[in-house]
XYZ file of N, CA and C in Angstrom:
600
model
N 46.269 33.470 -39.542
C 46.128 34.940 -39.205
C 46.557 35.547 -40.495
N 45.891 36.594 -40.757
C 45.617 37.380 -42.138
C 47.061 38.263 -41.651
N 47.570 38.261 -42.714
C 48.283 39.848 -42.662
C 48.596 40.316 -44.088
N 48.841 41.242 -44.239
C 49.004 42.147 -45.250
C 50.135 43.090 -45.366
N 50.662 43.397 -46.633
C 52.012 44.051 -46.484
C 51.781 45.881 -45.685
N 52.412 46.353 -45.364
C 52.279 47.253 -44.689
C 52.755 48.313 -45.808
N 51.837 49.250 -46.222
C 51.477 50.698 -46.949
C 52.789 51.407 -46.755
N 53.218 52.259 -47.843
C 54.173 53.324 -47.864
C 53.635 54.240 -47.374
N 53.809 54.702 -45.753
C 53.293 56.144 -45.862
C 53.386 57.505 -46.708
N 52.408 58.068 -47.164
C 52.510 59.191 -48.650
C 52.280 60.369 -47.415
N 53.227 61.372 -48.258
C 53.456 62.749 -47.353
C 52.249 63.433 -48.043
N 51.574 63.755 -47.262
C 49.815 65.083 -46.946
C 50.376 66.066 -47.700
N 49.753 66.304 -48.962
C 49.759 67.611 -49.461
C 48.869 68.681 -49.746
N 49.104 69.553 -49.783
C 47.748 70.513 -49.582
C 48.099 71.563 -50.976
N 46.674 71.748 -51.815
C 46.936 72.626 -52.966
C 46.683 74.202 -52.654
N 47.029 75.268 -52.296
C 46.581 76.504 -51.840
C 45.032 76.638 -52.558
N 44.342 77.563 -51.708
C 42.655 77.817 -51.868
C 42.059 76.471 -52.769
N 42.300 75.311 -52.067
C 41.423 74.067 -52.405
C 40.847 73.401 -51.424
N 40.101 72.972 -51.555
C 39.365 71.933 -50.329
C 40.025 70.453 -50.784
N 40.522 70.378 -52.367
C 40.870 69.047 -52.600
C 42.658 68.521 -51.838
N 42.620 67.593 -51.365
C 43.582 67.319 -50.993
C 44.410 66.202 -51.921
N 45.628 66.438 -52.445
C 46.342 65.674 -53.180
C 46.123 64.128 -52.614
N 45.997 63.238 -53.888
C 45.891 61.818 -53.773
C 44.834 61.496 -53.116
N 43.890 62.136 -52.879
C 42.792 61.794 -51.676
C 41.537 60.868 -52.688
N 41.069 60.225 -52.207
C 39.652 59.548 -52.878
C 38.601 60.092 -53.537
N 37.721 59.866 -54.302
C 36.916 60.954 -55.079
C 35.678 60.716 -54.340
N 35.019 61.685 -54.188
C 34.068 62.072 -53.836
C 32.990 61.216 -53.821
N 32.827 60.613 -55.087
C 31.560 59.572 -54.849
C 31.695 58.022 -55.530
N 32.833 58.021 -55.550
C 32.991 56.310 -55.682
C 34.551 55.934 -55.822
N 34.921 54.792 -55.551
C 36.328 54.729 -54.801
C 37.051 54.480 -56.106
N 38.193 55.016 -55.894
C 39.275 54.879 -57.212
C 39.755 53.440 -57.347
N 40.382 53.185 -58.588
C 40.909 52.045 -58.689
C 42.072 51.647 -57.625
N 42.546 50.652 -57.830
C 43.730 50.071 -56.829
C 44.934 50.576 -57.578
N 45.963 51.286 -56.672
C 47.213 51.890 -57.342
C 48.237 51.964 -56.393
N 47.844 51.693 -54.994
C 49.365 51.886 -53.851
C 49.022 50.190 -52.807
N 49.872 50.154 -52.445
C 50.707 49.106 -51.792
C 49.511 48.446 -50.886
N 48.774 47.585 -50.698
C 47.659 47.488 -49.613
C 46.351 47.531 -50.511
N 45.965 48.313 -51.544
C 44.772 48.244 -52.007
C 44.167 47.089 -52.413
N 42.610 47.219 -52.321
C 42.354 45.681 -53.215
C 41.590 45.907 -54.543
N 41.633 45.075 -54.999
C 40.849 44.925 -56.329
C 40.403 43.509 -56.633
N 39.361 43.155 -57.497
C 38.749 41.752 -58.005
C 39.370 41.380 -59.030
N 39.831 40.227 -58.672
C 40.448 39.347 -60.143
C 39.213 38.812 -60.668
N 39.078 38.613 -61.999
C 37.485 37.547 -62.540
C 38.672 36.577 -63.183
N 38.667 35.367 -62.585
C 39.325 34.166 -63.036
C 37.994 33.170 -64.107
N 38.333 33.383 -65.383
C 37.418 32.796 -66.143
C 38.475 31.881 -67.070
N 38.696 30.529 -66.781
C 39.615 29.387 -67.383
C 38.839 28.782 -68.472
N 38.714 28.359 -69.713
C 38.199 27.050 -70.395
C 39.482 26.672 -71.011
N 39.896 25.372 -70.855
C 41.229 25.079 -71.347
C 40.718 23.500 -72.024
N 41.237 23.520 -73.467
C 40.650 21.851 -73.686
C 41.812 21.445 -74.494
N 42.496 20.434 -73.969
C 43.373 19.862 -75.192
C 43.425 18.273 -75.344
N 43.518 18.157 -76.582
C 43.574 16.723 -76.985
C 44.953 16.202 -78.014
N 45.678 15.296 -77.393
C 46.742 15.039 -77.838
C 47.288 13.592 -77.998
N 47.498 13.401 -79.202
C 47.726 11.616 -79.487
C 49.118 11.234 -80.118
N 49.863 10.382 -79.757
C 51.134 10.208 -79.976
C 51.458 8.898 -80.156
N 52.236 8.571 -81.320
C 52.194 7.007 -81.030
C 53.742 6.791 -81.865
N 54.384 5.591 -81.210
C 56.272 5.521 -81.497
C 56.203 4.270 -81.724
N 56.923 3.802 -82.887
C 57.364 2.710 -83.032
C 58.756 2.355 -83.191
N 59.877 1.565 -82.654
C 61.057 1.770 -82.926
C 61.832 0.348 -83.237
N 62.456 0.051 -83.989
C 63.318 -1.343 -84.166
C 64.452 -0.819 -84.725
N 65.618 -2.177 -83.983
C 66.950 -1.951 -84.000
C 67.497 -3.224 -83.979
N 67.998 -3.432 -85.014
C 68.969 -4.961 -85.143
C 70.731 -4.378 -85.681
N 71.057 -5.543 -84.562
C 72.522 -5.255 -84.285
C 73.559 -6.403 -84.425
N 74.423 -6.268 -84.995
C 75.202 -7.769 -85.326
C 76.659 -7.192 -85.331
N 77.385 -7.656 -84.537
C 78.967 -7.733 -84.122
C 79.982 -8.883 -84.356
N 81.002 -8.813 -84.868
C 81.975 -10.077 -84.977
C 83.363 -9.669 -84.516
N 84.482 -10.474 -84.572
C 85.670 -9.863 -84.159
C 86.326 -11.290 -84.279
N 87.733 -11.165 -84.939
C 88.708 -12.626 -84.449
C 90.022 -11.958 -84.665
N 90.951 -12.691 -83.783
C 92.424 -12.329 -84.034
C 93.095 -13.629 -84.586
N 92.961 -13.953 -85.514
C 93.825 -14.783 -86.421
C 95.123 -14.775 -85.866
N 95.310 -13.295 -86.666
C 96.817 -12.837 -86.828
C 96.644 -11.791 -86.263
N 97.527 -11.078 -85.288
C 97.459 -9.710 -85.103
C 98.891 -9.677 -84.090
N 99.788 -9.059 -84.793
C 101.350 -8.571 -84.281
C 101.514 -9.944 -83.174
N 101.197 -10.877 -83.543
C 101.618 -11.804 -82.130
C 100.879 -11.945 -80.959
N 99.547 -11.605 -80.903
C 98.964 -11.313 -79.754
C 98.351 -12.612 -79.806
N 97.905 -13.440 -80.846
C 97.184 -14.669 -80.858
C 97.713 -15.747 -80.439
N 99.345 -15.416 -80.205
C 100.152 -16.780 -79.733
C 99.908 -16.477 -78.121
N 99.684 -15.177 -77.678
C 99.790 -15.111 -76.206
C 97.855 -15.895 -75.905
N 97.062 -15.422 -76.806
C 95.675 -15.654 -76.226
C 95.475 -17.289 -76.610
N 96.254 -17.915 -77.117
C 96.167 -19.486 -77.342
C 96.366 -19.914 -76.295
N 97.633 -19.212 -75.683
C 98.066 -19.964 -74.164
C 96.951 -19.466 -73.217
N 96.753 -18.581 -73.175
C 95.609 -18.312 -71.908
C 94.016 -18.748 -72.008
N 93.508 -18.991 -73.153
C 92.124 -19.099 -73.699
C 92.564 -20.883 -73.915
N 91.061 -21.833 -73.231
C 91.252 -22.581 -73.477
C 91.105 -23.169 -74.781
N 91.510 -24.284 -75.369
C 91.507 -24.898 -76.729
C 90.744 -25.061 -77.525
N 89.669 -25.040 -76.356
C 88.230 -24.902 -77.632
C 87.828 -23.947 -78.165
N 88.387 -22.807 -77.653
C 88.170 -21.302 -78.254
C 88.884 -21.274 -79.650
N 87.884 -20.875 -80.439
C 88.682 -20.670 -81.951
C 89.033 -19.083 -82.298
N 89.991 -18.919 -82.093
C 90.331 -16.829 -82.748
C 89.636 -16.944 -83.772
N 89.304 -17.742 -84.838
C 88.326 -17.051 -85.877
C 87.220 -16.394 -85.666
N 86.359 -16.954 -84.761
C 85.267 -16.854 -84.406
C 85.476 -16.225 -82.663
N 86.144 -15.315 -82.133
C 86.348 -14.827 -81.063
C 85.052 -14.568 -80.336
N 84.227 -13.383 -81.297
C 83.238 -12.406 -80.610
C 82.298 -12.816 -81.786
N 81.396 -12.942 -81.434
C 80.194 -13.203 -82.346
C 78.777 -12.572 -81.278
N 78.462 -11.262 -81.919
C 77.048 -11.105 -80.844
C 76.201 -10.678 -81.861
N 74.700 -10.916 -81.526
C 73.571 -10.054 -82.233
C 72.358 -9.769 -81.179
N 71.908 -8.743 -81.588
C 71.012 -8.017 -81.124
C 69.578 -7.898 -81.600
N 69.016 -7.827 -81.212
C 67.861 -6.853 -81.743
C 66.557 -6.593 -80.622
N 66.152 -5.305 -80.740
C 65.405 -4.815 -80.028
C 63.916 -4.126 -80.451
N 62.663 -4.325 -80.066
C 61.565 -3.544 -80.556
C 60.563 -2.692 -79.114
N 60.271 -2.115 -79.420
C 59.380 -1.119 -78.752
C 58.015 -0.358 -79.182
N 57.334 -0.621 -78.674
C 55.654 0.281 -79.183
C 55.337 1.022 -78.286
N 55.387 2.237 -78.566
C 54.450 2.913 -77.196
C 53.343 4.159 -77.952
N 52.222 4.184 -76.986
C 51.157 5.221 -77.495
C 50.464 5.541 -76.350
N 50.343 6.932 -76.634
C 49.470 8.021 -75.572
C 48.903 9.134 -76.082
N 47.594 9.127 -75.447
C 46.605 10.117 -75.983
C 46.036 10.754 -74.246
N 46.034 11.793 -74.770
C 45.390 12.873 -73.653
C 44.331 13.509 -73.988
N 43.019 13.518 -73.171
C 41.832 14.485 -73.620
C 41.604 15.004 -72.303
N 41.600 16.695 -72.368
C 41.568 17.485 -71.251
C 40.837 18.306 -71.124
N 40.151 18.610 -70.464
C 39.439 19.853 -70.270
C 39.016 20.414 -69.059
N 39.346 21.860 -68.888
C 39.176 22.150 -67.660
C 38.726 23.513 -67.725
N 37.523 23.707 -66.755
C 37.217 25.094 -66.666
C 36.647 25.736 -65.321
N 37.385 26.809 -64.840
C 37.322 27.672 -63.885
C 36.475 28.944 -64.045
N 35.612 29.525 -63.391
C 34.544 30.511 -63.361
C 34.798 30.796 -61.744
N 35.279 32.232 -61.247
C 35.228 32.401 -59.910
C 35.379 33.823 -59.690
N 35.495 34.432 -58.751
C 36.001 35.756 -58.376
C 36.629 35.701 -57.399
N 38.095 36.531 -56.818
C 38.637 36.497 -55.754
C 39.455 38.110 -55.546
N 39.324 38.518 -54.086
C 39.916 39.550 -53.968
C 41.655 39.605 -53.714
N 42.186 40.327 -54.613
C 43.490 39.925 -54.538
C 44.215 41.348 -53.877
N 45.201 41.732 -53.069
C 46.041 42.736 -52.546
C 47.393 43.043 -53.274
N 47.138 44.225 -53.738
C 48.647 44.974 -54.178
C 49.519 45.095 -53.485
N 50.765 44.231 -53.751
C 52.100 43.779 -52.407
C 53.112 44.760 -53.034
N 53.182 45.203 -54.418
C 54.186 46.005 -54.621
C 53.803 46.838 -55.989
N 54.663 47.552 -56.082
C 53.976 48.965 -57.327
C 55.844 49.049 -57.575
N 55.863 48.933 -59.201
C 56.822 48.670 -59.629
C 56.953 50.173 -60.015
N 58.655 50.239 -60.539
C 58.552 51.539 -60.794
C 58.124 52.425 -62.084
N 57.751 51.125 -63.127
C 56.962 51.758 -64.488
C 55.865 51.768 -64.135
N 55.214 51.789 -62.685
C 53.831 51.774 -62.298
C 52.722 50.528 -62.382
N 53.292 49.483 -63.086
C 53.186 48.189 -62.407
C 52.767 47.841 -61.368
N 51.773 46.717 -61.172
C 51.544 46.546 -59.775
C 51.846 44.903 -59.551
N 52.654 44.553 -58.767
C 52.487 42.769 -58.021
C 50.988 42.861 -57.270
N 50.642 41.726 -57.706
C 48.710 41.189 -56.626
C 49.624 39.881 -56.361
N 48.447 39.832 -55.057
C 48.643 38.468 -54.805
C 46.997 38.209 -53.810
N 46.037 37.523 -54.328
C 45.030 36.794 -53.392
C 45.278 35.405 -53.124
N 44.337 35.275 -51.653
C 43.880 33.887 -51.299
C 42.859 33.754 -50.988
N 42.057 32.437 -51.126
C 40.735 32.150 -50.803
C 40.910 30.933 -50.312
N 40.101 30.753 -49.141
C 40.054 29.092 -48.726
C 38.806 28.920 -47.894
N 38.006 27.672 -48.614
C 36.671 27.800 -48.473
C 36.761 26.608 -47.944
N 36.456 25.972 -46.506
C 36.475 25.145 -45.925
C 34.519 24.371 -45.794
N 34.397 23.029 -46.086
C 33.372 22.588 -46.154
C 33.474 21.306 -45.361
N 32.710 20.944 -44.568
C 32.996 19.763 -43.392
C 34.512 19.333 -43.241
N 34.525 18.516 -43.697
C 36.106 18.243 -43.797
C 37.155 18.283 -44.783
N 36.750 18.785 -45.697
C 37.420 19.577 -47.071
C 37.574 20.715 -47.134
N 38.975 21.261 -47.980
C 39.250 22.417 -47.565
C 39.624 22.698 -49.223
N 39.051 23.707 -49.547
C 39.990 24.169 -51.283
C 40.019 25.489 -50.857
N 41.532 25.274 -51.903
C 41.813 27.006 -51.879
C 41.913 27.207 -53.221
N 42.048 28.440 -53.105
C 42.591 29.350 -54.605
C 43.529 30.176 -54.442
N 44.599 30.215 -55.305
C 45.512 31.423 -55.263
C 45.742 32.006 -56.872
N 45.910 33.234 -56.711
C 46.026 33.871 -57.469
C 47.390 35.014 -57.536
N 48.038 35.021 -58.654
C 49.642 36.310 -58.311
C 49.986 36.646 -59.478
N 50.199 37.521 -59.825
C 50.849 38.151 -60.981
C 51.041 39.680 -61.191
N 51.415 39.919 -62.227
C 51.911 41.612 -62.589
C 50.574 42.127 -63.656
N 49.763 43.351 -63.137
C 49.210 44.066 -63.678
C 49.580 45.612 -64.002
N 48.842 45.876 -65.128
C 49.031 47.791 -65.215
C 47.873 48.206 -64.966
N 48.094 49.500 -64.458
C 46.926 49.862 -63.719
C 45.767 50.599 -64.772
N 46.553 50.417 -66.213
C 45.473 51.055 -67.335
C 44.199 49.534 -67.574
N 44.636 48.452 -67.237
C 43.772 47.449 -67.714
C 43.053 47.062 -66.769
N 43.173 47.817 -65.036
C 41.691 47.959 -64.328
C 40.780 48.662 -64.339
N 39.478 48.126 -64.617
C 38.316 48.626 -64.865
C 37.926 49.560 -63.761
N 36.761 50.310 -64.168
C 36.063 51.570 -63.262
C 35.573 50.772 -62.265
N 34.975 49.218 -62.513
C 34.359 48.278 -61.094
C 35.930 48.242 -60.413
N 36.894 48.455 -60.536
C 38.252 47.937 -59.919
C 38.426 46.362 -59.945
N 38.116 45.850 -61.104
C 38.201 44.696 -61.267
C 39.307 44.489 -62.637
N 40.089 43.315 -62.757
C 40.433 42.989 -64.035
C 40.384 41.741 -64.022
N 40.376 41.195 -65.391
C 40.207 39.737 -66.076
C 41.699 38.946 -65.682
N 41.516 37.789 -65.436
C 43.077 36.741 -65.788
C 43.815 37.272 -66.996
N 43.074 37.063 -67.732
C 43.804 37.403 -68.834
C 44.356 38.548 -69.375
N 44.417 39.629 -68.279
C 45.164 41.092 -68.372
C 46.351 40.960 -67.532
N 46.190 39.866 -66.951
C 47.620 39.700 -65.812
C 48.599 38.911 -66.476
N 50.078 39.617 -66.052
C 51.307 38.991 -66.898
C 52.192 37.952 -65.654
N 52.679 37.124 -66.029
C 52.920 36.517 -65.318
C 51.862 35.437 -64.245
N 51.066 35.437 -64.617
C 49.779 34.815 -63.854
C 49.946 33.612 -63.047
N 50.155 33.337 -61.904
C 50.331 32.079 -61.130
C 48.959 31.685 -60.792
N 47.734 30.773 -61.098
C 46.816 30.322 -60.651
C 46.955 29.014 -60.391
N 46.484 29.015 -58.992
C 46.899 27.342 -58.303
C 45.317 27.176 -57.461
N 44.406 26.217 -57.733
C 43.485 25.616 -57.170
C 43.352 24.337 -57.068
N 43.021 24.164 -55.492
C 43.238 22.795 -55.410
C 42.442 22.420 -54.350
N 42.751 21.449 -53.765
C 42.088 20.905 -52.126
C 42.878 19.762 -51.445
N 42.526 19.972 -50.114
C 42.846 18.805 -49.132
C 41.727 18.253 -48.323
N 41.722 17.196 -47.744
C 41.311 16.534 -47.020
C 40.797 15.067 -47.040
N 39.258 14.770 -46.505
C 38.851 13.218 -46.930
C 39.136 12.980 -47.888
N 37.952 13.597 -49.109
C 38.056 13.519 -50.226
C 39.518 13.065 -51.255
N 40.114 14.043 -51.297
C 41.408 14.275 -51.739
C 42.419 12.828 -51.124
N 42.139 12.955 -50.314
C 43.353 11.568 -49.618
C 42.546 10.582 -50.378
N 41.450 10.278 -50.494
C 40.866 9.358 -50.879
C 41.347 8.912 -52.345
N 41.045 9.837 -53.284
C 41.554 10.041 -54.336
C 42.918 10.077 -55.021
N 43.816 10.042 -53.948
C 45.007 9.785 -54.290
C 45.593 7.973 -53.937
N 46.555 7.708 -54.523
C 46.943 6.287 -54.258
C 47.926 6.599 -52.829
N 47.902 5.220 -52.659
C 48.640 5.268 -50.891
C 50.116 5.079 -51.237
N 50.740 5.920 -50.146
C 52.245 5.721 -49.721
C 52.465 4.697 -50.537
N 52.765 3.261 -50.207
C 53.079 2.379 -50.485
C 53.102 2.191 -52.093
N 51.979 2.333 -52.762
C 51.724 1.976 -54.122
C 52.689 2.998 -55.053
N 53.017 4.508 -53.944
C 53.401 5.368 -55.106
C 55.307 5.329 -54.704
N 55.363 4.518 -53.712
C 57.214 3.929 -53.562
C 57.184 2.937 -54.713
N 56.116 1.898 -54.583
C 56.634 0.890 -55.568
C 56.408 1.676 -57.024
N 55.750 2.790 -57.366
C 55.680 3.437 -58.930
C 57.135 4.224 -58.995
N 57.525 4.393 -57.913
C 58.917 4.909 -58.230
C 60.504 4.003 -58.105
N 60.175 3.031 -57.817
C 61.431 2.125 -57.517
C 61.243 0.835 -58.412
N 60.213 0.389 -58.719
C 59.943 -0.257 -60.069
C 60.235 0.187 -61.408
N 61.204 -0.629 -62.340
C 61.411 -0.188 -63.518
C 60.331 -0.330 -64.422
N 59.815 -1.418 -64.541
C 58.582 -1.745 -65.294
C 57.438 -1.605 -64.755
């Protein structure tokens, strides 16, 4: 079911000696959205391209050694505890060496061009408006969903009651789908669990 925010009732006022009611719509064309519940069209034009390449090489050599040939009489206690084969002059000797090479490359290009109607859900004290629009398209067993939300200025709304996505502050655009095709594109649950559990 579709639900919309309840607009705030406006007090009807009249001007003396005038047929025009304050806050009424224009005679010949619709005004721009300005109240809770009004609808405007959001023009979504997103063209994003990113190319990132990273290479990392790390080497580390470490060597540690320790002995207790003479240390406040502790060597006598160690001789009594440790086997006779243990040489206190070479009690600890350790070396370590590690090396790792990593590389990554991202080449991504996205393009979305569409229009969606959004509803004014809140009018802020400074006059800006919070809007939200949702569009669902079902084709056979595949569902496509587009969600747009953000904050707009009344000055950025055109005379055709439209606004480009670039003029929306705190913009949230979600475009995705679910269905048989989307399920096939996703890895199986068993593979996802193994990807989480296996460290390598």
